[in-house]
Amino acid sequence: MPSKRRQLLLSNTRPPLNHSRPTVSKTLSSNFTRTIIRNHHTLQKRLASAISIGDTQLITSLRAQIEANGGLTLYQRASIQGQSPERGGDSGVVLKRWIGEQYEPSENAEIRMLEVGALKVDGVCSRTPYFSVERIDLRSQHPEIKTQDFMQRPLPSTPAEYFDIVSLSLVLNYVGTPLGRGEMLLRVEKYLRRRKIHGSVGNDLQEGAMASRSGQGANQLLPSLFLVLPAPCVTNSRYLNEDKLEAMLNSIGYEMARKKLSAKLIYYLFRLVQGHEASLNTKGQQWKKEEIRKGGKRNNFAIVF
């Protein structure tokens, strides 16, 4: 059995809000938005690495650079603008389509979703009657978004505190280390509500191949993890491809129920199969950072647990 490792909290790598930056235009150009997000992610990864080795001088320098670039405030503004319809829209549109095509009015039950890293309160799922959305973020910018580190969120103690879906939309790629990403994935199942299972959904995998199964409705897709990543994290990583990602999630009790690849993003719905617990992985397969693609233009995105 592997030794117990210290859990990396998301809040350790997230910078404080920057309130001292001069006011800039409310509308950011798409190129500027992409530059803000890309640079912020690069600095966050370097900061997480510096924290892991205890390099205090580098930590101070990187935090200063992050603040000089606008800090979390400007990053969140850029991210919110990136979710506007003109910039590609809300990732919840994909989730609503997948669930909505299976949801039957006769089910007459809310689908509870925990949205980690929420930036907006008026997304498409929030406006859908059968969704009940709880939103959290490390640095909330809205009173309806709770300030909370997912890695420190109390575990459910009553049935009402469980969720049917946990959404990690462009969240996992923000985590600064491969181990931290793995720990986040392992933690998700602790919040998912178990439902009656109606067999495999593998034959309906691709978006558009949504043959309805009478009497099952949305239950055949729940409980589930909604995972959205920048497409290159999977399609151009030196250490991760879709086969490996799916195998990793399979090993901790999930099966891929839906997927969609766009020009910039890749969307997954992974259903948790009843009877499997993520914690059992500590006695099973270990997933390491191993090269699976060669080439100088690959990125280094990886997940480890």
Coordinates of C-alpha atoms in Angstrom, one line a residue:
M1 CA 0.0 0.0 0.0
P2 CA 1.5 3.4 -0.9
S3 CA 2.4 5.8 1.8
K4 CA -0.1 8.6 2.7
R5 CA 0.8 11.8 1.0
R6 CA 0.0 15.3 2.0
Q7 CA -3.0 16.6 0.2
L8 CA -2.4 19.8 -1.8
L9 CA -5.1 22.3 -1.2
L10 CA -6.3 24.4 -4.1
S11 CA -6.2 27.5 -2.0
N12 CA -2.4 27.1 -1.5
T13 CA -1.8 27.8 -5.2
R14 CA -4.5 30.4 -5.8
P15 CA -3.4 34.0 -5.5
P16 CA -5.3 36.7 -3.5
L17 CA -7.7 39.0 -5.2
N18 CA -6.1 42.1 -6.7
H19 CA -8.0 45.2 -5.8
S20 CA -5.3 47.7 -6.7
R21 CA -5.1 47.2 -10.4
P22 CA -6.3 50.2 -12.6
T23 CA -9.7 49.9 -14.2
V24 CA -9.7 48.5 -17.7
S25 CA -12.3 48.2 -20.4
K26 CA -15.2 46.0 -19.4
T27 CA -14.9 44.1 -22.7
L28 CA -11.6 42.3 -23.3
S29 CA -10.6 41.3 -26.8
S30 CA -10.6 37.5 -27.4
N31 CA -6.8 37.6 -28.0
F32 CA -6.2 39.5 -24.7
T33 CA -8.6 37.1 -22.9
R34 CA -6.7 34.0 -24.1
T35 CA -3.3 35.6 -23.2
I36 CA -4.5 36.4 -19.6
I37 CA -5.8 32.9 -19.1
R38 CA -2.8 31.2 -20.6
N39 CA -0.2 33.2 -18.7
H40 CA -2.2 32.8 -15.5
H41 CA -2.2 29.0 -15.8
T42 CA 1.5 29.0 -16.6
L43 CA 2.4 31.0 -13.5
Q44 CA 0.0 28.9 -11.4
K45 CA 1.8 25.7 -12.4
R46 CA 5.2 27.2 -11.6
L47 CA 3.8 28.5 -8.3
A48 CA 2.5 25.0 -7.4
S49 CA 5.9 23.5 -8.2
A50 CA 7.7 26.1 -6.1
I51 CA 5.4 25.5 -3.2
S52 CA 6.0 21.7 -3.5
I53 CA 9.8 22.2 -3.1
G54 CA 9.5 25.0 -0.5
D55 CA 11.4 27.6 -2.6
T56 CA 10.2 30.7 -0.7
Q57 CA 12.1 33.2 -2.9
L58 CA 10.6 31.8 -6.1
I59 CA 7.1 31.6 -4.5
T60 CA 7.3 35.4 -3.6
S61 CA 8.5 36.2 -7.1
L62 CA 5.8 34.2 -8.8
R63 CA 3.0 35.7 -6.6
A64 CA 4.3 39.1 -7.5
Q65 CA 4.2 38.3 -11.2
I66 CA 0.6 37.0 -10.9
E67 CA -0.5 40.2 -9.2
A68 CA 1.3 42.4 -11.7
N69 CA -0.6 40.6 -14.4
G70 CA -4.0 41.5 -12.8
G71 CA -4.3 38.6 -10.3
L72 CA -7.3 36.5 -9.8
T73 CA -9.7 39.4 -10.4
L74 CA -8.6 39.8 -14.0
Y75 CA -8.4 36.1 -14.6
Q76 CA -11.9 35.6 -13.4
R77 CA -13.2 38.4 -15.7
A78 CA -11.4 36.8 -18.6
S79 CA -12.9 33.5 -17.8
I80 CA -16.4 34.9 -17.4
Q81 CA -16.1 36.7 -20.7
G82 CA -14.9 33.4 -22.3
Q83 CA -18.3 31.8 -21.3
S84 CA -20.3 34.4 -23.1
P85 CA -22.3 33.2 -26.2
E86 CA -20.0 35.3 -28.5
R87 CA -16.9 33.5 -27.2
G88 CA -18.2 29.9 -27.4
G89 CA -20.6 29.9 -24.5
D90 CA -21.4 28.1 -21.3
S91 CA -20.1 24.5 -21.0
G92 CA -23.4 23.7 -19.2
V93 CA -25.1 23.8 -22.6
V94 CA -23.5 20.5 -23.5
L95 CA -24.4 19.0 -20.1
K96 CA -28.0 20.2 -20.3
R97 CA -28.3 18.7 -23.8
W98 CA -27.0 15.3 -22.6
I99 CA -29.2 15.2 -19.5
G100 CA -32.2 16.8 -21.2
E101 CA -32.4 14.3 -24.0
Q102 CA -32.8 11.6 -21.4
Y103 CA -34.8 13.4 -18.7
E104 CA -38.4 12.4 -18.6
P105 CA -41.0 14.7 -16.9
S106 CA -42.5 11.7 -15.1
E107 CA -39.2 11.4 -13.1
N108 CA -40.4 14.5 -11.2
A109 CA -37.1 14.9 -9.4
E110 CA -34.5 17.5 -9.2
I111 CA -31.0 16.8 -10.4
R112 CA -28.6 18.2 -7.8
M113 CA -25.3 19.5 -9.1
L114 CA -22.3 20.8 -7.4
E115 CA -20.5 23.3 -9.6
V116 CA -16.9 23.6 -8.6
G117 CA -15.1 26.7 -9.7
A118 CA -18.3 28.6 -10.5
L119 CA -18.0 32.0 -11.9
K120 CA -21.6 32.8 -12.9
V121 CA -25.0 32.2 -11.4
D122 CA -27.1 32.5 -14.6
G123 CA -25.7 29.6 -16.6
V124 CA -28.0 27.4 -18.6
C125 CA -28.2 24.7 -16.0
S126 CA -29.2 27.3 -13.4
R127 CA -32.0 28.3 -15.6
T128 CA -33.2 24.8 -16.2
P129 CA -36.1 23.8 -13.9
Y130 CA -35.0 20.3 -13.1
F131 CA -31.5 21.3 -12.1
S132 CA -30.7 22.4 -8.6
V133 CA -27.2 23.9 -8.6
E134 CA -24.9 24.6 -5.7
R135 CA -21.9 26.7 -6.6
I136 CA -18.5 27.1 -5.0
D137 CA -15.3 28.8 -5.9
L138 CA -12.0 29.6 -4.1
R139 CA -12.6 33.3 -4.4
S140 CA -16.3 34.0 -4.9
Q141 CA -17.3 37.1 -6.9
H142 CA -21.0 36.7 -6.2
P143 CA -23.1 36.2 -3.0
E144 CA -24.8 33.1 -4.6
I145 CA -21.4 31.4 -5.0
K146 CA -19.9 30.1 -1.8
T147 CA -16.3 30.7 -1.1
Q148 CA -14.9 27.2 -0.5
D149 CA -12.0 25.0 -1.4
F150 CA -13.4 21.8 -2.8
M151 CA -10.6 19.8 -1.3
Q152 CA -11.6 21.1 2.2
R153 CA -15.4 20.8 1.7
P154 CA -17.0 18.8 4.5
L155 CA -18.1 15.3 3.4
P156 CA -21.9 14.7 3.2
S157 CA -23.4 13.5 6.5
T158 CA -27.1 13.3 5.4
P159 CA -28.7 12.1 2.1
A160 CA -29.7 15.7 1.3
E161 CA -26.0 16.7 1.1
Y162 CA -25.2 14.4 -1.8
F163 CA -25.3 15.4 -5.5
D164 CA -26.2 13.7 -8.7
I165 CA -23.5 15.5 -10.7
V166 CA -20.2 17.1 -9.7
S167 CA -19.1 19.6 -12.4
L168 CA -15.3 20.2 -12.9
S169 CA -15.5 22.5 -15.9
L170 CA -12.1 23.9 -16.7
V171 CA -11.1 23.3 -13.1
L172 CA -8.8 20.3 -13.2
N173 CA -6.4 22.0 -15.6
Y174 CA -6.2 24.9 -13.0
V175 CA -4.8 22.6 -10.4
G176 CA -1.1 23.1 -10.4
T177 CA 0.3 19.5 -10.0
P178 CA -0.5 16.1 -11.4
L179 CA -0.9 14.6 -7.9
G180 CA -3.3 17.4 -7.0
R181 CA -5.4 16.7 -10.1
G182 CA -5.6 13.0 -9.1
E183 CA -6.6 13.8 -5.6
M184 CA -9.4 16.0 -6.9
L185 CA -10.7 13.2 -9.1
L186 CA -10.6 10.7 -6.2
R187 CA -12.5 13.1 -4.0
V188 CA -15.5 13.6 -6.4
E189 CA -17.2 10.2 -5.7
K190 CA -17.5 11.1 -2.0
Y191 CA -20.2 13.6 -2.9
L192 CA -22.2 11.6 -5.4
R193 CA -25.6 10.2 -4.5
R194 CA -26.0 6.5 -5.4
R195 CA -29.0 5.7 -7.7
K196 CA -30.5 2.5 -9.1
I197 CA -28.3 1.4 -12.0
H198 CA -29.7 0.1 -15.3
G199 CA -26.7 -1.4 -17.0
S200 CA -24.0 -0.1 -19.2
V201 CA -24.3 3.1 -21.3
G202 CA -21.3 2.5 -23.4
N203 CA -23.2 1.8 -26.6
D204 CA -24.7 5.4 -26.5
L205 CA -21.3 7.0 -26.0
Q206 CA -21.0 9.6 -28.7
E207 CA -23.1 12.8 -28.7
G208 CA -26.0 12.3 -31.0
A209 CA -26.2 8.6 -30.4
M210 CA -28.8 9.1 -27.7
A211 CA -31.2 6.2 -28.2
S212 CA -33.7 6.6 -25.4
R213 CA -34.2 3.6 -23.0
S214 CA -37.8 3.4 -21.9
G215 CA -38.3 3.9 -18.2
Q216 CA -34.7 4.8 -17.4
G217 CA -34.5 8.5 -18.3
A218 CA -31.7 10.5 -16.9
N219 CA -31.0 7.9 -14.2
Q220 CA -28.9 5.9 -16.7
L221 CA -26.4 8.8 -16.7
L222 CA -26.3 9.5 -13.0
P223 CA -24.6 9.9 -10.7
S224 CA -21.8 11.4 -12.7
L225 CA -18.8 13.6 -13.1
F226 CA -19.0 16.3 -15.7
L227 CA -15.4 17.0 -16.7
V228 CA -14.3 19.7 -19.2
L229 CA -10.7 20.3 -20.2
P230 CA -8.9 22.3 -22.8
A231 CA -8.7 19.8 -25.7
P232 CA -4.8 19.8 -25.8
C233 CA -4.7 18.4 -22.3
V234 CA -6.0 15.2 -23.8
T235 CA -5.2 15.4 -27.5
N236 CA -1.6 16.8 -27.3
S237 CA -0.2 15.8 -23.9
R238 CA 3.0 14.0 -23.5
Y239 CA 1.6 12.1 -20.6
L240 CA -2.1 11.7 -21.2
N241 CA -4.4 10.6 -24.0
E242 CA -8.1 9.6 -24.0
D243 CA -7.4 5.9 -23.6
K244 CA -5.3 6.6 -20.5
L245 CA -7.8 9.1 -19.0
E246 CA -10.7 6.6 -19.5
A247 CA -8.7 3.8 -18.0
M248 CA -7.8 5.9 -15.0
L249 CA -11.5 6.8 -14.4
N250 CA -12.5 3.2 -15.0
S251 CA -10.1 2.1 -12.3
I252 CA -11.9 4.2 -9.7
G253 CA -15.4 3.2 -10.6
Y254 CA -16.5 5.4 -13.5
E255 CA -17.5 4.6 -17.1
M256 CA -17.5 7.1 -19.9
A257 CA -21.2 7.9 -20.7
R258 CA -20.8 10.8 -23.1
K259 CA -18.1 12.8 -24.8
K260 CA -17.7 15.7 -27.2
L261 CA -14.6 17.2 -28.8
S262 CA -14.7 20.7 -30.0
A263 CA -12.0 22.9 -31.5
K264 CA -10.9 24.1 -28.1
L265 CA -12.5 21.9 -25.4
I266 CA -13.2 18.3 -24.7
Y267 CA -16.3 17.4 -22.6
Y268 CA -16.9 14.2 -20.7
L269 CA -19.7 12.7 -18.6
F270 CA -18.3 9.9 -16.5
R271 CA -21.0 7.9 -14.7
L272 CA -20.1 6.3 -11.3
V273 CA -20.9 2.7 -11.3
Q274 CA -22.6 1.5 -8.2
G275 CA -20.5 -0.7 -5.9
H276 CA -17.2 0.9 -6.8
E277 CA -15.4 3.3 -4.5
A278 CA -12.6 5.6 -5.5
S279 CA -10.9 4.9 -2.1
L280 CA -10.3 1.3 -3.2
N281 CA -7.8 2.6 -5.7
T282 CA -5.2 2.9 -2.9
K283 CA -5.0 -0.9 -2.9
G284 CA -5.1 -1.2 -6.7
Q285 CA -3.4 0.3 -9.8
Q286 CA -1.1 3.3 -9.5
W287 CA -1.2 5.8 -12.3
K288 CA 2.2 7.5 -12.9
K289 CA 3.5 10.3 -15.0
E290 CA 4.8 8.3 -18.0
E291 CA 5.5 9.4 -21.5
I292 CA 3.0 8.1 -24.0
R293 CA 3.6 10.6 -26.8
K294 CA 6.9 11.9 -28.1
G295 CA 7.6 15.2 -29.7
G296 CA 8.9 18.6 -28.8
K297 CA 5.6 20.4 -29.2
R298 CA 3.7 18.3 -26.7
N299 CA 2.4 19.8 -23.5
N300 CA 3.1 18.3 -20.0
F301 CA -0.4 18.0 -18.7
A302 CA -0.6 14.9 -16.5
I303 CA -2.8 13.3 -13.8
V304 CA -1.3 11.0 -11.1
F305 CA -2.9 8.9 -8.3

